[in-house]
């Protein structure tokens, strides 16, 4: 069975494309079949590629960030099994779009899949130094590994 995962941040040019790339890589390493996309809660970056600093940080870590920014919509709750959001503001915005409790149950803070952190958010590196983007990549790779491990153990459908 293929699990469909949507990674969501604010603008869909930094964290969520990085998370999507990390999930794809972790799933490939584990031999798990996934379909992954990313989206944003805001519309200001729609149509733009991933941010150059995010792309460079991903490349340094062996990830390829791809796609064009788009905004999450109500149909995504039907298309995806897991909707992984990067922070509490994204969580609030995405839950507000969910049509019912069943669909709300698909939404998770992405970093909660990382068993080795006390934080449940991936901070937004936008506008900051390269080190912030590198930290984002480290965080999403750890969360992606945890998500895939959870899938393997039956914790995520």
Short mmCIF file of N, CA and C in Angstrom, two decimals:
data_model
loop_
_atom_site.label_atom_id
_atom_site.label_comp_id
_atom_site.label_asym_id
_atom_site.label_seq_id
_atom_site.Cartn_x
_atom_site.Cartn_y
_atom_site.Cartn_z
N UNK A 1 0.83 -1.19 0.00
CA UNK A 1 0.00 0.00 0.00
C UNK A 1 0.88 1.25 0.00
N UNK A 2 0.54 2.18 -0.80
CA UNK A 2 1.27 3.44 -0.89
C UNK A 2 0.68 4.44 0.10
N UNK A 3 1.53 5.03 0.92
CA UNK A 3 1.08 6.08 1.83
C UNK A 3 1.32 7.41 1.17
N UNK A 4 0.31 8.27 1.23
CA UNK A 4 0.38 9.59 0.62
C UNK A 4 0.57 10.63 1.72
N UNK A 5 1.64 11.41 1.59
CA UNK A 5 2.04 12.35 2.64
C UNK A 5 2.16 13.75 2.05
N UNK A 6 1.59 14.72 2.76
CA UNK A 6 1.71 16.12 2.38
C UNK A 6 2.44 16.86 3.48
N UNK A 7 3.54 17.53 3.14
CA UNK A 7 4.29 18.36 4.08
C UNK A 7 3.83 19.80 3.89
N UNK A 8 3.57 20.50 5.01
CA UNK A 8 3.02 21.84 4.93
C UNK A 8 3.79 22.81 5.82
N UNK A 9 4.14 23.96 5.25
CA UNK A 9 4.70 25.08 6.01
C UNK A 9 3.95 26.34 5.61
N UNK A 10 4.50 27.49 5.86
CA UNK A 10 3.79 28.74 5.57
C UNK A 10 3.81 29.07 4.08
N UNK A 11 5.00 29.21 3.50
CA UNK A 11 5.10 29.65 2.12
C UNK A 11 5.37 28.57 1.10
N UNK A 12 5.72 27.36 1.56
CA UNK A 12 6.01 26.23 0.69
C UNK A 12 7.25 26.46 -0.18
N UNK A 13 8.26 27.17 0.39
CA UNK A 13 9.52 27.33 -0.35
C UNK A 13 10.74 26.94 0.47
N UNK A 14 10.58 26.66 1.76
CA UNK A 14 11.73 26.28 2.59
C UNK A 14 11.50 24.94 3.28
N UNK A 15 10.73 24.98 4.37
CA UNK A 15 10.58 23.80 5.22
C UNK A 15 9.83 22.65 4.56
N UNK A 16 8.68 22.92 3.96
CA UNK A 16 7.90 21.79 3.43
C UNK A 16 8.55 21.13 2.21
N UNK A 17 9.19 21.86 1.29
CA UNK A 17 9.90 21.15 0.22
C UNK A 17 11.08 20.34 0.78
N UNK A 18 11.73 20.86 1.81
CA UNK A 18 12.83 20.12 2.45
C UNK A 18 12.29 18.86 3.12
N UNK A 19 11.16 18.98 3.81
CA UNK A 19 10.55 17.83 4.46
C UNK A 19 10.14 16.79 3.43
N UNK A 20 9.55 17.24 2.33
CA UNK A 20 9.13 16.31 1.28
C UNK A 20 10.33 15.54 0.73
N UNK A 21 11.42 16.25 0.46
CA UNK A 21 12.63 15.60 -0.06
C UNK A 21 13.19 14.60 0.97
N UNK A 22 13.16 14.97 2.24
CA UNK A 22 13.67 14.09 3.29
C UNK A 22 12.80 12.84 3.43
N UNK A 23 11.49 13.00 3.32
CA UNK A 23 10.58 11.85 3.41
C UNK A 23 10.82 10.90 2.24
N UNK A 24 10.94 11.45 1.04
CA UNK A 24 11.18 10.63 -0.15
C UNK A 24 12.49 9.84 0.03
N UNK A 25 13.53 10.51 0.49
CA UNK A 25 14.83 9.84 0.66
C UNK A 25 14.76 8.76 1.73
N UNK A 26 14.13 9.05 2.86
CA UNK A 26 14.03 8.07 3.95
C UNK A 26 13.20 6.87 3.52
N UNK A 27 12.12 7.12 2.79
CA UNK A 27 11.27 6.03 2.32
C UNK A 27 12.02 5.15 1.31
N UNK A 28 12.77 5.78 0.42
CA UNK A 28 13.55 5.02 -0.56
C UNK A 28 14.58 4.15 0.14
N UNK A 29 15.25 4.70 1.14
CA UNK A 29 16.25 3.92 1.90
C UNK A 29 15.62 2.72 2.59
N UNK A 30 14.35 2.87 3.02
CA UNK A 30 13.66 1.81 3.75
C UNK A 30 12.86 0.89 2.84
N UNK A 31 12.81 1.22 1.54
CA UNK A 31 12.04 0.41 0.61
C UNK A 31 10.54 0.53 0.81
N UNK A 32 10.09 1.69 1.25
CA UNK A 32 8.67 1.94 1.49
C UNK A 32 8.12 2.82 0.38
N UNK A 33 6.94 2.47 -0.11
CA UNK A 33 6.32 3.19 -1.21
C UNK A 33 5.51 4.37 -0.68
N UNK A 34 5.90 5.58 -1.07
CA UNK A 34 5.19 6.79 -0.66
C UNK A 34 4.98 7.70 -1.86
N UNK A 35 3.96 8.52 -1.75
CA UNK A 35 3.75 9.63 -2.65
C UNK A 35 3.81 10.86 -1.77
N UNK A 36 4.67 11.81 -2.10
CA UNK A 36 4.89 12.96 -1.23
C UNK A 36 4.76 14.25 -2.04
N UNK A 37 4.11 15.23 -1.43
CA UNK A 37 4.01 16.56 -2.02
C UNK A 37 4.16 17.55 -0.87
N UNK A 38 4.20 18.82 -1.23
CA UNK A 38 4.27 19.86 -0.21
C UNK A 38 3.36 21.01 -0.60
N UNK A 39 2.99 21.78 0.41
CA UNK A 39 2.09 22.92 0.19
C UNK A 39 2.34 23.94 1.29
N UNK A 40 1.77 25.11 1.10
CA UNK A 40 1.87 26.17 2.10
C UNK A 40 0.50 26.62 2.56
N UNK A 41 0.46 27.26 3.70
CA UNK A 41 -0.81 27.80 4.19
C UNK A 41 -1.07 29.19 3.61
N UNK A 42 -0.03 29.86 3.15
CA UNK A 42 -0.17 31.19 2.57
C UNK A 42 -0.05 31.14 1.06
N UNK A 43 -0.44 32.23 0.42
CA UNK A 43 -0.44 32.26 -1.05
C UNK A 43 0.67 33.12 -1.64
N UNK A 44 1.46 33.79 -0.81
CA UNK A 44 2.43 34.77 -1.32
C UNK A 44 3.54 34.17 -2.17
N UNK A 45 3.83 32.88 -2.05
CA UNK A 45 4.91 32.27 -2.83
C UNK A 45 4.41 31.33 -3.93
N UNK A 46 3.11 31.26 -4.13
CA UNK A 46 2.54 30.32 -5.10
C UNK A 46 3.24 30.47 -6.45
N UNK A 47 3.67 29.33 -6.99
CA UNK A 47 4.34 29.29 -8.28
C UNK A 47 5.85 29.39 -8.21
N UNK A 48 6.38 29.78 -7.06
CA UNK A 48 7.83 29.93 -6.92
C UNK A 48 8.50 28.59 -6.63
N UNK A 49 9.75 28.42 -7.08
CA UNK A 49 10.51 27.22 -6.73
C UNK A 49 10.99 27.32 -5.28
N UNK A 50 11.54 26.24 -4.75
CA UNK A 50 12.11 26.31 -3.40
C UNK A 50 13.17 27.42 -3.30
N UNK A 51 13.26 28.00 -2.12
CA UNK A 51 14.19 29.10 -1.86
C UNK A 51 15.63 28.64 -2.13
N UNK A 52 16.45 29.48 -2.76
CA UNK A 52 17.83 29.08 -3.09
C UNK A 52 18.64 28.61 -1.88
N UNK A 53 18.48 29.26 -0.73
CA UNK A 53 19.23 28.82 0.46
C UNK A 53 18.77 27.44 0.91
N UNK A 54 17.48 27.14 0.80
CA UNK A 54 16.96 25.82 1.16
C UNK A 54 17.48 24.76 0.19
N UNK A 55 17.50 25.10 -1.10
CA UNK A 55 18.01 24.18 -2.11
C UNK A 55 19.48 23.87 -1.84
N UNK A 56 20.26 24.90 -1.54
CA UNK A 56 21.70 24.71 -1.27
C UNK A 56 21.92 23.88 -0.02
N UNK A 57 21.14 24.13 1.03
CA UNK A 57 21.27 23.35 2.27
C UNK A 57 20.90 21.90 2.01
N UNK A 58 19.84 21.69 1.25
CA UNK A 58 19.45 20.33 0.90
C UNK A 58 20.54 19.62 0.12
N UNK A 59 21.11 20.31 -0.83
CA UNK A 59 22.19 19.72 -1.64
C UNK A 59 23.38 19.32 -0.77
N UNK A 60 23.73 20.18 0.20
CA UNK A 60 24.84 19.86 1.10
C UNK A 60 24.57 18.58 1.88
N UNK A 61 23.28 18.28 2.10
CA UNK A 61 22.89 17.10 2.89
C UNK A 61 22.43 15.94 2.01
N UNK A 62 22.59 16.08 0.69
CA UNK A 62 22.23 14.99 -0.21
C UNK A 62 20.76 14.94 -0.58
N UNK A 63 20.03 16.02 -0.38
CA UNK A 63 18.61 16.07 -0.74
C UNK A 63 18.39 16.99 -1.94
N UNK A 64 17.43 16.64 -2.76
CA UNK A 64 17.06 17.47 -3.89
C UNK A 64 15.68 18.06 -3.64
N UNK A 65 15.62 19.36 -3.46
CA UNK A 65 14.35 20.06 -3.25
C UNK A 65 13.79 20.46 -4.60
N UNK A 66 12.53 20.10 -4.83
CA UNK A 66 11.92 20.34 -6.13
C UNK A 66 10.52 20.93 -5.96
N UNK A 67 9.91 21.23 -7.09
CA UNK A 67 8.52 21.63 -7.11
C UNK A 67 8.33 23.13 -7.21
N UNK A 68 7.06 23.50 -7.18
CA UNK A 68 6.63 24.89 -7.20
C UNK A 68 5.65 25.07 -6.06
N UNK A 69 5.76 26.19 -5.39
CA UNK A 69 4.89 26.44 -4.24
C UNK A 69 3.43 26.45 -4.65
N UNK A 70 2.63 25.85 -3.78
CA UNK A 70 1.18 25.87 -3.94
C UNK A 70 0.56 26.00 -2.56
N UNK A 71 -0.70 26.32 -2.53
CA UNK A 71 -1.40 26.49 -1.27
C UNK A 71 -2.24 25.24 -0.99
N UNK A 72 -2.23 24.80 0.25
CA UNK A 72 -3.06 23.67 0.65
C UNK A 72 -4.53 24.02 0.40
N UNK A 73 -5.31 22.99 0.04
CA UNK A 73 -6.74 23.21 -0.18
C UNK A 73 -7.54 22.05 0.40
N UNK A 74 -8.83 22.18 0.41
CA UNK A 74 -9.69 21.18 1.06
C UNK A 74 -9.58 19.81 0.41
N UNK A 75 -9.28 19.73 -0.88
CA UNK A 75 -9.13 18.44 -1.54
C UNK A 75 -7.93 17.65 -1.02
N UNK A 76 -6.94 18.33 -0.47
CA UNK A 76 -5.76 17.64 0.05
C UNK A 76 -6.11 16.68 1.18
N UNK A 77 -7.19 16.95 1.89
CA UNK A 77 -7.59 16.06 2.98
C UNK A 77 -8.09 14.72 2.45
N UNK A 78 -8.56 14.69 1.21
CA UNK A 78 -8.96 13.44 0.58
C UNK A 78 -7.77 12.75 -0.08
N UNK A 79 -6.85 13.54 -0.60
CA UNK A 79 -5.72 13.00 -1.37
C UNK A 79 -4.63 12.37 -0.50
N UNK A 80 -4.48 12.85 0.74
CA UNK A 80 -3.33 12.45 1.56
C UNK A 80 -3.76 11.71 2.83
N UNK A 81 -2.90 10.76 3.22
CA UNK A 81 -3.13 9.97 4.44
C UNK A 81 -2.56 10.67 5.67
N UNK A 82 -1.47 11.39 5.47
CA UNK A 82 -0.79 12.12 6.54
C UNK A 82 -0.52 13.53 6.04
N UNK A 83 -0.84 14.51 6.88
CA UNK A 83 -0.52 15.90 6.57
C UNK A 83 0.40 16.37 7.69
N UNK A 84 1.68 16.53 7.35
CA UNK A 84 2.72 16.85 8.33
C UNK A 84 3.02 18.34 8.28
N UNK A 85 2.69 19.04 9.35
CA UNK A 85 2.88 20.50 9.40
C UNK A 85 4.13 20.84 10.20
N UNK A 86 4.74 21.97 9.87
CA UNK A 86 6.03 22.32 10.43
C UNK A 86 5.97 23.06 11.77
N UNK A 87 4.89 23.77 12.05
CA UNK A 87 4.82 24.49 13.33
C UNK A 87 3.37 24.64 13.78
N UNK A 88 3.18 25.19 14.97
CA UNK A 88 1.84 25.31 15.54
C UNK A 88 0.94 26.26 14.76
N UNK A 89 1.50 27.31 14.16
CA UNK A 89 0.69 28.20 13.33
C UNK A 89 0.16 27.45 12.11
N UNK A 90 1.03 26.63 11.47
CA UNK A 90 0.59 25.80 10.36
C UNK A 90 -0.48 24.82 10.82
N UNK A 91 -0.27 24.24 12.00
CA UNK A 91 -1.23 23.29 12.56
C UNK A 91 -2.61 23.94 12.70
N UNK A 92 -2.64 25.11 13.29
CA UNK A 92 -3.90 25.84 13.48
C UNK A 92 -4.57 26.12 12.13
N UNK A 93 -3.80 26.61 11.17
CA UNK A 93 -4.35 26.96 9.86
C UNK A 93 -4.87 25.74 9.11
N UNK A 94 -4.12 24.64 9.18
CA UNK A 94 -4.54 23.43 8.46
C UNK A 94 -5.75 22.79 9.14
N UNK A 95 -5.75 22.74 10.45
CA UNK A 95 -6.91 22.17 11.15
C UNK A 95 -8.19 22.96 10.85
N UNK A 96 -8.05 24.26 10.67
CA UNK A 96 -9.21 25.10 10.36
C UNK A 96 -9.81 24.75 8.99
N UNK A 97 -9.01 24.19 8.09
CA UNK A 97 -9.48 23.79 6.76
C UNK A 97 -10.11 22.40 6.75
N UNK A 98 -9.82 21.59 7.76
CA UNK A 98 -10.29 20.20 7.77
C UNK A 98 -11.81 20.14 7.85
N UNK A 99 -12.41 19.32 6.98
CA UNK A 99 -13.87 19.28 6.95
C UNK A 99 -14.53 18.57 8.13
N UNK A 100 -13.79 17.67 8.81
CA UNK A 100 -14.38 16.94 9.93
C UNK A 100 -13.26 16.33 10.79
N UNK A 101 -13.68 15.66 11.86
CA UNK A 101 -12.71 15.07 12.80
C UNK A 101 -11.84 14.01 12.15
N UNK A 102 -12.40 13.21 11.26
CA UNK A 102 -11.63 12.18 10.57
C UNK A 102 -10.47 12.79 9.80
N UNK A 103 -10.72 13.89 9.13
CA UNK A 103 -9.67 14.56 8.36
C UNK A 103 -8.70 15.30 9.27
N UNK A 104 -9.20 15.83 10.37
CA UNK A 104 -8.31 16.50 11.33
C UNK A 104 -7.30 15.52 11.90
N UNK A 105 -7.69 14.26 12.02
CA UNK A 105 -6.81 13.23 12.59
C UNK A 105 -5.60 12.94 11.71
N UNK A 106 -5.64 13.35 10.45
CA UNK A 106 -4.51 13.14 9.54
C UNK A 106 -3.39 14.15 9.76
N UNK A 107 -3.67 15.22 10.48
CA UNK A 107 -2.74 16.34 10.63
C UNK A 107 -1.87 16.12 11.85
N UNK A 108 -0.55 16.21 11.65
CA UNK A 108 0.42 16.03 12.73
C UNK A 108 1.54 17.06 12.61
N UNK A 109 2.03 17.49 13.76
CA UNK A 109 3.27 18.27 13.76
C UNK A 109 4.39 17.33 13.32
N UNK A 110 5.08 17.68 12.25
CA UNK A 110 6.08 16.79 11.65
C UNK A 110 7.18 16.39 12.63
N UNK A 111 7.63 17.34 13.40
CA UNK A 111 8.78 17.05 14.26
C UNK A 111 8.43 16.11 15.41
N UNK A 112 7.14 15.86 15.65
CA UNK A 112 6.78 14.90 16.70
C UNK A 112 7.17 13.47 16.31
N UNK A 113 7.50 13.25 15.05
CA UNK A 113 7.97 11.94 14.63
C UNK A 113 9.44 11.70 15.01
N UNK A 114 10.16 12.74 15.41
CA UNK A 114 11.56 12.61 15.80
C UNK A 114 11.62 12.28 17.29
N UNK A 115 11.98 11.04 17.65
CA UNK A 115 11.98 10.66 19.05
C UNK A 115 13.13 11.28 19.86
N UNK A 116 14.08 11.90 19.18
CA UNK A 116 15.26 12.43 19.86
C UNK A 116 15.22 13.93 20.08
N UNK A 117 14.03 14.54 20.00
CA UNK A 117 13.94 15.98 20.25
C UNK A 117 12.80 16.27 21.21
N UNK A 118 12.95 17.35 21.94
CA UNK A 118 11.89 17.81 22.83
C UNK A 118 11.03 18.86 22.15
N UNK A 119 11.42 19.30 20.97
CA UNK A 119 10.68 20.33 20.25
C UNK A 119 9.68 19.69 19.30
N UNK A 120 8.54 20.34 19.11
CA UNK A 120 7.57 19.80 18.16
C UNK A 120 7.46 20.67 16.91
N UNK A 121 8.32 21.67 16.79
CA UNK A 121 8.27 22.57 15.64
C UNK A 121 9.59 22.59 14.87
N UNK A 122 9.48 22.83 13.56
CA UNK A 122 10.63 23.11 12.71
C UNK A 122 10.61 24.61 12.49
N UNK A 123 11.55 25.35 13.09
CA UNK A 123 11.54 26.81 12.94
C UNK A 123 11.74 27.23 11.49
N UNK A 124 11.12 28.33 11.13
CA UNK A 124 11.21 28.85 9.77
C UNK A 124 12.55 29.56 9.58
N UNK A 125 13.38 29.08 8.65
CA UNK A 125 14.69 29.72 8.44
C UNK A 125 14.63 30.93 7.50
N UNK A 126 13.48 31.20 6.90
CA UNK A 126 13.37 32.22 5.87
C UNK A 126 13.94 33.56 6.34
N UNK A 127 14.81 34.12 5.50
CA UNK A 127 15.41 35.42 5.79
C UNK A 127 16.63 35.37 6.69
N UNK A 128 16.98 34.18 7.13
CA UNK A 128 18.11 34.05 8.04
C UNK A 128 19.37 33.54 7.34
N UNK A 129 20.38 33.24 8.14
CA UNK A 129 21.65 32.78 7.58
C UNK A 129 21.57 31.32 7.11
N UNK A 130 22.58 30.91 6.37
CA UNK A 130 22.64 29.54 5.87
C UNK A 130 22.56 28.51 6.99
N UNK A 131 23.10 28.83 8.14
CA UNK A 131 23.08 27.89 9.27
C UNK A 131 21.65 27.51 9.66
N UNK A 132 20.73 28.45 9.54
CA UNK A 132 19.32 28.15 9.84
C UNK A 132 18.73 27.16 8.86
N UNK A 133 19.10 27.29 7.61
CA UNK A 133 18.63 26.34 6.60
C UNK A 133 19.25 24.97 6.81
N UNK A 134 20.52 24.94 7.19
CA UNK A 134 21.17 23.66 7.50
C UNK A 134 20.50 22.99 8.69
N UNK A 135 20.14 23.78 9.71
CA UNK A 135 19.44 23.23 10.88
C UNK A 135 18.08 22.67 10.47
N UNK A 136 17.39 23.36 9.58
CA UNK A 136 16.11 22.88 9.09
C UNK A 136 16.27 21.52 8.42
N UNK A 137 17.28 21.38 7.59
CA UNK A 137 17.52 20.11 6.90
C UNK A 137 17.79 19.01 7.91
N UNK A 138 18.60 19.27 8.91
CA UNK A 138 18.88 18.29 9.96
C UNK A 138 17.59 17.87 10.66
N UNK A 139 16.76 18.85 10.99
CA UNK A 139 15.51 18.56 11.70
C UNK A 139 14.53 17.76 10.84
N UNK A 140 14.37 18.13 9.57
CA UNK A 140 13.41 17.41 8.74
C UNK A 140 13.91 16.00 8.39
N UNK A 141 15.21 15.83 8.28
CA UNK A 141 15.74 14.49 8.04
C UNK A 141 15.46 13.57 9.24
N UNK A 142 15.63 14.10 10.44
CA UNK A 142 15.36 13.30 11.65
C UNK A 142 13.87 12.98 11.76
N UNK A 143 13.03 13.96 11.49
CA UNK A 143 11.58 13.73 11.55
C UNK A 143 11.14 12.74 10.46
N UNK A 144 11.72 12.86 9.27
CA UNK A 144 11.39 11.93 8.18
C UNK A 144 11.77 10.51 8.55
N UNK A 145 12.94 10.34 9.14
CA UNK A 145 13.36 9.00 9.57
C UNK A 145 12.38 8.45 10.60
N UNK A 146 11.93 9.29 11.51
CA UNK A 146 10.97 8.87 12.52
C UNK A 146 9.61 8.53 11.91
N UNK A 147 9.18 9.31 10.93
CA UNK A 147 7.92 9.03 10.24
C UNK A 147 7.98 7.68 9.55
N UNK A 148 9.06 7.43 8.85
CA UNK A 148 9.20 6.16 8.13
C UNK A 148 9.28 5.00 9.13
N UNK A 149 9.99 5.18 10.23
CA UNK A 149 10.04 4.14 11.27
C UNK A 149 8.64 3.87 11.83
N UNK A 150 7.88 4.92 12.01
CA UNK A 150 6.50 4.78 12.51
C UNK A 150 5.64 4.02 11.49
N UNK A 151 5.85 4.29 10.22
CA UNK A 151 5.12 3.58 9.18
C UNK A 151 5.48 2.09 9.21
N UNK A 152 6.74 1.80 9.39
CA UNK A 152 7.21 0.40 9.41
C UNK A 152 6.62 -0.37 10.58
N UNK A 153 6.41 0.34 11.69
CA UNK A 153 5.88 -0.33 12.88
C UNK A 153 4.35 -0.30 12.94
N UNK A 154 3.73 0.25 11.90
CA UNK A 154 2.29 0.28 11.84
C UNK A 154 1.64 1.47 12.52
N UNK A 155 2.44 2.44 12.97
CA UNK A 155 1.91 3.59 13.67
C UNK A 155 1.29 4.63 12.75
N UNK A 156 1.62 4.61 11.49
CA UNK A 156 1.08 5.52 10.50
C UNK A 156 0.64 4.70 9.31
N UNK A 157 -0.55 4.96 8.84
CA UNK A 157 -1.05 4.20 7.68
C UNK A 157 -0.49 4.76 6.39
#
